[in-house]
């Protein structure tokens, strides 16, 4: 693993995929953050919200970067199936499970980096944008916990995407699955059956970044649920990788 992980790390930064995904995540979060700041001044003046609540919303807006972390993890695996390089990677890595483990480690590390970048930009926006709209940020302990939640879901989303990639294999199908689950399926189920949907991975992640909905799980329980989903996906990925042809 000593040489395998650095090799997979280099692969992760090959090409512009990471740059495109990071730019998309930053753009979406920045637009949302700007919206909260522009509306915050009027709402604070009307007494319908507070500076601390607006600051919380601005930091929470950066949770959208976890979707890009999940897509990055998925592409880290599936682009080798698309290019036909997966067989060579398995041979050079010394075994299928060694490659699965190395990619999971690299995906997690990249997810952590993405989370740290999101938190840094969230803090920068939270302190700079309010002054432009006539009020001051109020960073509280709750805001810090939201920022830690944004970091955590980025770190967990990347290996989640990578494991889905090992299970599905198709680049397009995996990316569509990740985006559909995050943007359509799980939010829809949350509206229809919130007491069941709170155990789904994306909804559990919203507990971690303190989305604030009353039906959500507590943070410790949400982390256990996410660990269970990762363990289940890892078990399925391992079994399918060992039982099917590589290509």
mmCIF file of C-alpha atoms in Angstrom:
data_model
loop_
_atom_site.group_PDB
_atom_site.id
_atom_site.type_symbol
_atom_site.label_atom_id
_atom_site.label_comp_id
_atom_site.label_asym_id
_atom_site.label_seq_id
_atom_site.Cartn_x
_atom_site.Cartn_y
_atom_site.Cartn_z
ATOM 1 C CA UNK A 1 0.000 0.000 0.000
ATOM 2 C CA UNK A 2 2.983 2.291 0.521
ATOM 3 C CA UNK A 3 3.416 2.886 -3.209
ATOM 4 C CA UNK A 4 -0.167 2.183 -4.241
ATOM 5 C CA UNK A 5 -1.832 5.005 -2.309
ATOM 6 C CA UNK A 6 0.551 7.706 -3.630
ATOM 7 C CA UNK A 7 -0.058 6.364 -7.144
ATOM 8 C CA UNK A 8 -3.823 6.588 -6.737
ATOM 9 C CA UNK A 9 -3.374 10.037 -5.206
ATOM 10 C CA UNK A 10 -1.589 11.184 -8.359
ATOM 11 C CA UNK A 11 -4.354 9.713 -10.514
ATOM 12 C CA UNK A 12 -6.952 11.653 -8.522
ATOM 13 C CA UNK A 13 -5.391 14.961 -9.595
ATOM 14 C CA UNK A 14 -4.824 13.980 -13.225
ATOM 15 C CA UNK A 15 -6.895 16.034 -15.649
ATOM 16 C CA UNK A 16 -9.301 18.810 -14.776
ATOM 17 C CA UNK A 17 -12.135 16.802 -13.236
ATOM 18 C CA UNK A 18 -11.306 17.938 -9.711
ATOM 19 C CA UNK A 19 -11.085 21.565 -10.857
ATOM 20 C CA UNK A 20 -14.455 21.451 -12.637
ATOM 21 C CA UNK A 21 -16.175 19.843 -9.645
ATOM 22 C CA UNK A 22 -14.569 22.218 -7.145
ATOM 23 C CA UNK A 23 -15.534 25.221 -9.271
ATOM 24 C CA UNK A 24 -19.132 23.999 -9.577
ATOM 25 C CA UNK A 25 -19.421 23.425 -5.829
ATOM 26 C CA UNK A 26 -17.925 26.820 -5.011
ATOM 27 C CA UNK A 27 -20.160 28.590 -7.528
ATOM 28 C CA UNK A 28 -23.384 27.020 -6.212
ATOM 29 C CA UNK A 29 -22.462 27.654 -2.596
ATOM 30 C CA UNK A 30 -21.306 31.203 -3.246
ATOM 31 C CA UNK A 31 -24.524 32.142 -5.043
ATOM 32 C CA UNK A 32 -26.625 30.743 -2.190
ATOM 33 C CA UNK A 33 -24.434 32.419 0.414
ATOM 34 C CA UNK A 34 -24.745 35.737 -1.437
ATOM 35 C CA UNK A 35 -28.536 35.341 -1.455
ATOM 36 C CA UNK A 36 -28.668 34.826 2.313
ATOM 37 C CA UNK A 37 -26.459 37.888 2.870
ATOM 38 C CA UNK A 38 -28.451 40.153 0.536
ATOM 39 C CA UNK A 39 -31.741 39.198 2.199
ATOM 40 C CA UNK A 40 -30.341 39.218 5.704
ATOM 41 C CA UNK A 41 -30.083 42.980 6.156
ATOM 42 C CA UNK A 42 -33.799 43.570 5.481
ATOM 43 C CA UNK A 43 -34.930 40.623 7.588
ATOM 44 C CA UNK A 44 -32.760 41.736 10.513
ATOM 45 C CA UNK A 45 -34.198 45.264 10.258
ATOM 46 C CA UNK A 46 -37.733 43.818 10.293
ATOM 47 C CA UNK A 47 -36.892 41.698 13.304
ATOM 48 C CA UNK A 48 -37.751 38.405 11.580
ATOM 49 C CA UNK A 49 -34.244 36.999 11.996
ATOM 50 C CA UNK A 50 -30.933 37.739 13.689
ATOM 51 C CA UNK A 51 -27.375 38.270 12.522
ATOM 52 C CA UNK A 52 -26.355 34.936 14.057
ATOM 53 C CA UNK A 53 -29.120 33.084 12.167
ATOM 54 C CA UNK A 54 -28.078 34.688 8.872
ATOM 55 C CA UNK A 55 -24.437 33.781 9.583
ATOM 56 C CA UNK A 56 -25.496 30.179 10.254
ATOM 57 C CA UNK A 57 -27.394 30.068 6.944
ATOM 58 C CA UNK A 58 -24.417 31.465 5.050
ATOM 59 C CA UNK A 59 -22.061 28.824 6.444
ATOM 60 C CA UNK A 60 -24.611 26.056 5.956
ATOM 61 C CA UNK A 61 -24.922 27.004 2.272
ATOM 62 C CA UNK A 62 -21.496 25.429 1.733
ATOM 63 C CA UNK A 63 -22.851 21.952 2.492
ATOM 64 C CA UNK A 64 -23.647 21.742 -1.250
ATOM 65 C CA UNK A 65 -19.987 20.946 -1.862
ATOM 66 C CA UNK A 66 -20.575 17.418 -0.511
ATOM 67 C CA UNK A 67 -22.431 16.559 -3.735
ATOM 68 C CA UNK A 68 -19.268 17.353 -5.698
ATOM 69 C CA UNK A 69 -17.208 15.242 -3.277
ATOM 70 C CA UNK A 70 -19.531 12.290 -3.906
ATOM 71 C CA UNK A 71 -19.300 12.752 -7.686
ATOM 72 C CA UNK A 72 -15.511 13.000 -7.433
ATOM 73 C CA UNK A 73 -15.363 9.709 -5.536
ATOM 74 C CA UNK A 74 -17.598 8.069 -8.133
ATOM 75 C CA UNK A 75 -15.432 9.309 -11.021
ATOM 76 C CA UNK A 76 -12.229 8.229 -9.278
ATOM 77 C CA UNK A 77 -13.387 4.625 -9.727
ATOM 78 C CA UNK A 78 -15.636 4.599 -12.773
ATOM 79 C CA UNK A 79 -13.409 6.517 -15.173
ATOM 80 C CA UNK A 80 -11.016 3.554 -15.078
ATOM 81 C CA UNK A 81 -13.855 1.284 -16.166
ATOM 82 C CA UNK A 82 -14.775 3.749 -18.920
ATOM 83 C CA UNK A 83 -11.213 3.959 -20.230
ATOM 84 C CA UNK A 84 -10.537 0.223 -19.835
ATOM 85 C CA UNK A 85 -7.617 0.910 -17.507
ATOM 86 C CA UNK A 86 -9.191 -0.916 -14.560
ATOM 87 C CA UNK A 87 -7.646 -4.298 -15.444
ATOM 88 C CA UNK A 88 -4.162 -2.803 -15.597
ATOM 89 C CA UNK A 89 -4.751 -0.987 -12.292
ATOM 90 C CA UNK A 90 -5.804 -4.242 -10.607
ATOM 91 C CA UNK A 91 -2.728 -6.062 -11.910
ATOM 92 C CA UNK A 92 -0.324 -3.301 -10.894
ATOM 93 C CA UNK A 93 -1.912 -2.863 -7.475
ATOM 94 C CA UNK A 94 -1.359 -6.472 -6.496
ATOM 95 C CA UNK A 95 -4.994 -7.368 -5.943
ATOM 96 C CA UNK A 96 -8.563 -6.179 -6.254
ATOM 97 C CA UNK A 97 -9.076 -5.467 -2.568
ATOM 98 C CA UNK A 98 -5.818 -3.521 -2.331
ATOM 99 C CA UNK A 99 -7.031 -1.270 -5.144
ATOM 100 C CA UNK A 100 -10.483 -0.872 -3.560
ATOM 101 C CA UNK A 101 -8.885 0.109 -0.244
ATOM 102 C CA UNK A 102 -6.420 2.520 -1.853
ATOM 103 C CA UNK A 103 -9.132 4.332 -3.800
ATOM 104 C CA UNK A 104 -11.342 4.532 -0.699
ATOM 105 C CA UNK A 105 -8.461 6.083 1.261
ATOM 106 C CA UNK A 106 -7.648 8.561 -1.503
ATOM 107 C CA UNK A 107 -11.319 9.499 -1.958
ATOM 108 C CA UNK A 108 -11.645 10.145 1.782
ATOM 109 C CA UNK A 109 -8.490 12.285 1.814
ATOM 110 C CA UNK A 110 -9.727 14.354 -1.125
ATOM 111 C CA UNK A 111 -13.106 14.687 0.595
ATOM 112 C CA UNK A 112 -11.366 16.056 3.701
ATOM 113 C CA UNK A 113 -9.467 18.565 1.575
ATOM 114 C CA UNK A 114 -12.700 19.603 -0.125
ATOM 115 C CA UNK A 115 -14.354 20.013 3.258
ATOM 116 C CA UNK A 116 -11.511 22.154 4.580
ATOM 117 C CA UNK A 117 -11.710 24.359 1.484
ATOM 118 C CA UNK A 118 -15.496 24.678 1.887
ATOM 119 C CA UNK A 119 -15.158 25.668 5.549
ATOM 120 C CA UNK A 120 -12.441 28.222 4.778
ATOM 121 C CA UNK A 121 -14.525 29.821 2.025
ATOM 122 C CA UNK A 122 -17.649 29.703 4.213
ATOM 123 C CA UNK A 123 -15.832 31.605 6.969
ATOM 124 C CA UNK A 124 -14.479 34.109 4.460
ATOM 125 C CA UNK A 125 -17.941 34.763 3.033
ATOM 126 C CA UNK A 126 -19.567 34.897 6.469
ATOM 127 C CA UNK A 127 -17.241 37.669 7.598
ATOM 128 C CA UNK A 128 -16.894 39.639 4.343
ATOM 129 C CA UNK A 129 -20.355 39.618 2.722
ATOM 130 C CA UNK A 130 -22.474 40.969 5.620
ATOM 131 C CA UNK A 131 -20.458 44.215 5.721
ATOM 132 C CA UNK A 132 -21.337 44.783 2.067
ATOM 133 C CA UNK A 133 -25.050 44.642 2.957
ATOM 134 C CA UNK A 134 -24.917 46.740 6.110
ATOM 135 C CA UNK A 135 -24.751 44.288 8.983
ATOM 136 C CA UNK A 136 -22.079 42.351 10.855
ATOM 137 C CA UNK A 137 -21.590 38.597 11.080
ATOM 138 C CA UNK A 138 -22.270 36.917 14.417
ATOM 139 C CA UNK A 139 -20.230 33.685 14.499
ATOM 140 C CA UNK A 140 -21.405 31.552 17.443
ATOM 141 C CA UNK A 141 -20.603 28.107 18.756
ATOM 142 C CA UNK A 142 -23.546 26.793 16.735
ATOM 143 C CA UNK A 143 -21.958 28.252 13.591
ATOM 144 C CA UNK A 144 -18.730 26.389 14.367
ATOM 145 C CA UNK A 145 -20.661 23.120 14.727
ATOM 146 C CA UNK A 146 -22.306 23.743 11.339
ATOM 147 C CA UNK A 147 -18.863 24.297 9.790
ATOM 148 C CA UNK A 148 -17.585 21.044 11.333
ATOM 149 C CA UNK A 149 -20.663 19.307 9.907
ATOM 150 C CA UNK A 150 -19.890 20.651 6.427
ATOM 151 C CA UNK A 151 -16.334 19.290 6.749
ATOM 152 C CA UNK A 152 -17.598 15.902 7.948
ATOM 153 C CA UNK A 153 -20.165 15.344 5.197
ATOM 154 C CA UNK A 154 -17.570 16.224 2.550
ATOM 155 C CA UNK A 155 -15.198 13.651 4.040
ATOM 156 C CA UNK A 156 -17.922 10.952 4.099
ATOM 157 C CA UNK A 157 -19.508 11.729 0.730
ATOM 158 C CA UNK A 158 -16.343 11.039 -1.288
ATOM 159 C CA UNK A 159 -15.884 7.364 -0.202
ATOM 160 C CA UNK A 160 -19.669 6.919 -0.494
ATOM 161 C CA UNK A 161 -19.435 7.943 -4.156
ATOM 162 C CA UNK A 162 -16.373 5.731 -4.689
ATOM 163 C CA UNK A 163 -18.119 2.655 -3.255
ATOM 164 C CA UNK A 164 -21.168 3.290 -5.440
ATOM 165 C CA UNK A 165 -18.735 3.453 -8.356
ATOM 166 C CA UNK A 166 -17.370 -0.005 -7.516
ATOM 167 C CA UNK A 167 -20.927 -1.368 -7.333
ATOM 168 C CA UNK A 168 -22.383 0.250 -10.474
ATOM 169 C CA UNK A 169 -19.165 0.517 -12.572
ATOM 170 C CA UNK A 170 -20.716 2.709 -15.285
ATOM 171 C CA UNK A 171 -19.503 6.306 -15.086
ATOM 172 C CA UNK A 172 -22.731 7.876 -16.327
ATOM 173 C CA UNK A 173 -25.015 5.598 -14.315
ATOM 174 C CA UNK A 174 -23.049 6.195 -11.104
ATOM 175 C CA UNK A 175 -23.024 9.982 -11.465
ATOM 176 C CA UNK A 176 -26.741 10.013 -12.305
ATOM 177 C CA UNK A 177 -27.450 7.760 -9.308
ATOM 178 C CA UNK A 178 -25.493 10.001 -6.929
ATOM 179 C CA UNK A 179 -27.187 13.163 -8.171
ATOM 180 C CA UNK A 180 -30.669 11.623 -8.332
ATOM 181 C CA UNK A 181 -30.422 10.239 -4.783
ATOM 182 C CA UNK A 182 -29.154 13.558 -3.429
ATOM 183 C CA UNK A 183 -31.354 16.001 -5.328
ATOM 184 C CA UNK A 184 -34.555 14.085 -6.078
ATOM 185 C CA UNK A 185 -35.168 10.694 -4.500
ATOM 186 C CA UNK A 186 -34.185 11.262 -0.885
ATOM 187 C CA UNK A 187 -35.652 14.808 -0.607
ATOM 188 C CA UNK A 188 -38.856 13.477 -2.166
ATOM 189 C CA UNK A 189 -39.034 10.597 0.306
ATOM 190 C CA UNK A 190 -38.355 13.049 3.100
ATOM 191 C CA UNK A 191 -41.516 14.921 2.138
ATOM 192 C CA UNK A 192 -43.586 11.742 1.862
ATOM 193 C CA UNK A 193 -42.251 9.753 4.830
ATOM 194 C CA UNK A 194 -39.908 11.859 6.991
ATOM 195 C CA UNK A 195 -39.711 9.313 9.819
ATOM 196 C CA UNK A 196 -38.287 6.722 7.415
ATOM 197 C CA UNK A 197 -36.284 9.041 5.162
ATOM 198 C CA UNK A 198 -34.212 10.392 8.051
ATOM 199 C CA UNK A 199 -32.254 7.119 7.942
ATOM 200 C CA UNK A 200 -31.236 7.629 4.291
ATOM 201 C CA UNK A 201 -27.619 8.762 3.710
ATOM 202 C CA UNK A 202 -28.232 12.237 2.278
ATOM 203 C CA UNK A 203 -30.872 13.061 4.886
ATOM 204 C CA UNK A 204 -28.600 11.745 7.649
ATOM 205 C CA UNK A 205 -25.897 14.084 6.334
ATOM 206 C CA UNK A 206 -28.282 17.016 6.755
ATOM 207 C CA UNK A 207 -28.439 16.089 10.455
ATOM 208 C CA UNK A 208 -24.649 16.369 10.652
ATOM 209 C CA UNK A 209 -24.509 19.901 9.244
ATOM 210 C CA UNK A 210 -27.428 20.872 11.529
ATOM 211 C CA UNK A 211 -30.103 21.518 8.941
ATOM 212 C CA UNK A 212 -32.503 22.116 11.820
ATOM 213 C CA UNK A 213 -35.560 20.156 10.701
ATOM 214 C CA UNK A 214 -37.331 18.664 13.751
ATOM 215 C CA UNK A 215 -37.676 15.176 12.268
ATOM 216 C CA UNK A 216 -33.931 14.725 11.706
ATOM 217 C CA UNK A 217 -31.725 12.366 13.723
ATOM 218 C CA UNK A 218 -29.367 13.570 16.422
ATOM 219 C CA UNK A 219 -25.792 14.071 15.192
ATOM 220 C CA UNK A 220 -24.325 10.977 16.952
ATOM 221 C CA UNK A 221 -27.121 8.734 15.637
ATOM 222 C CA UNK A 222 -26.795 10.239 12.132
ATOM 223 C CA UNK A 223 -23.060 9.454 12.160
ATOM 224 C CA UNK A 224 -23.838 5.838 13.158
ATOM 225 C CA UNK A 225 -26.376 5.600 10.322
ATOM 226 C CA UNK A 226 -23.821 6.953 7.842
ATOM 227 C CA UNK A 227 -21.226 4.476 9.115
ATOM 228 C CA UNK A 228 -23.773 1.715 8.514
ATOM 229 C CA UNK A 229 -24.437 2.869 4.952
ATOM 230 C CA UNK A 230 -20.691 3.021 4.222
ATOM 231 C CA UNK A 231 -20.185 -0.452 5.721
ATOM 232 C CA UNK A 232 -23.066 -1.864 3.648
ATOM 233 C CA UNK A 233 -21.791 -0.229 0.453
ATOM 234 C CA UNK A 234 -18.256 -1.441 1.219
ATOM 235 C CA UNK A 235 -19.456 -4.998 1.740
ATOM 236 C CA UNK A 236 -21.450 -4.957 -1.508
ATOM 237 C CA UNK A 237 -18.557 -3.397 -3.436
ATOM 238 C CA UNK A 238 -16.104 -5.980 -2.050
ATOM 239 C CA UNK A 239 -18.358 -8.916 -2.894
ATOM 240 C CA UNK A 240 -19.119 -7.709 -6.426
ATOM 241 C CA UNK A 241 -15.487 -6.865 -7.124
ATOM 242 C CA UNK A 242 -14.376 -10.356 -6.099
ATOM 243 C CA UNK A 243 -17.174 -12.232 -7.847
ATOM 244 C CA UNK A 244 -17.362 -10.470 -11.219
ATOM 245 C CA UNK A 245 -14.893 -10.098 -14.047
ATOM 246 C CA UNK A 246 -12.848 -6.946 -13.776
ATOM 247 C CA UNK A 247 -13.905 -5.805 -17.240
#
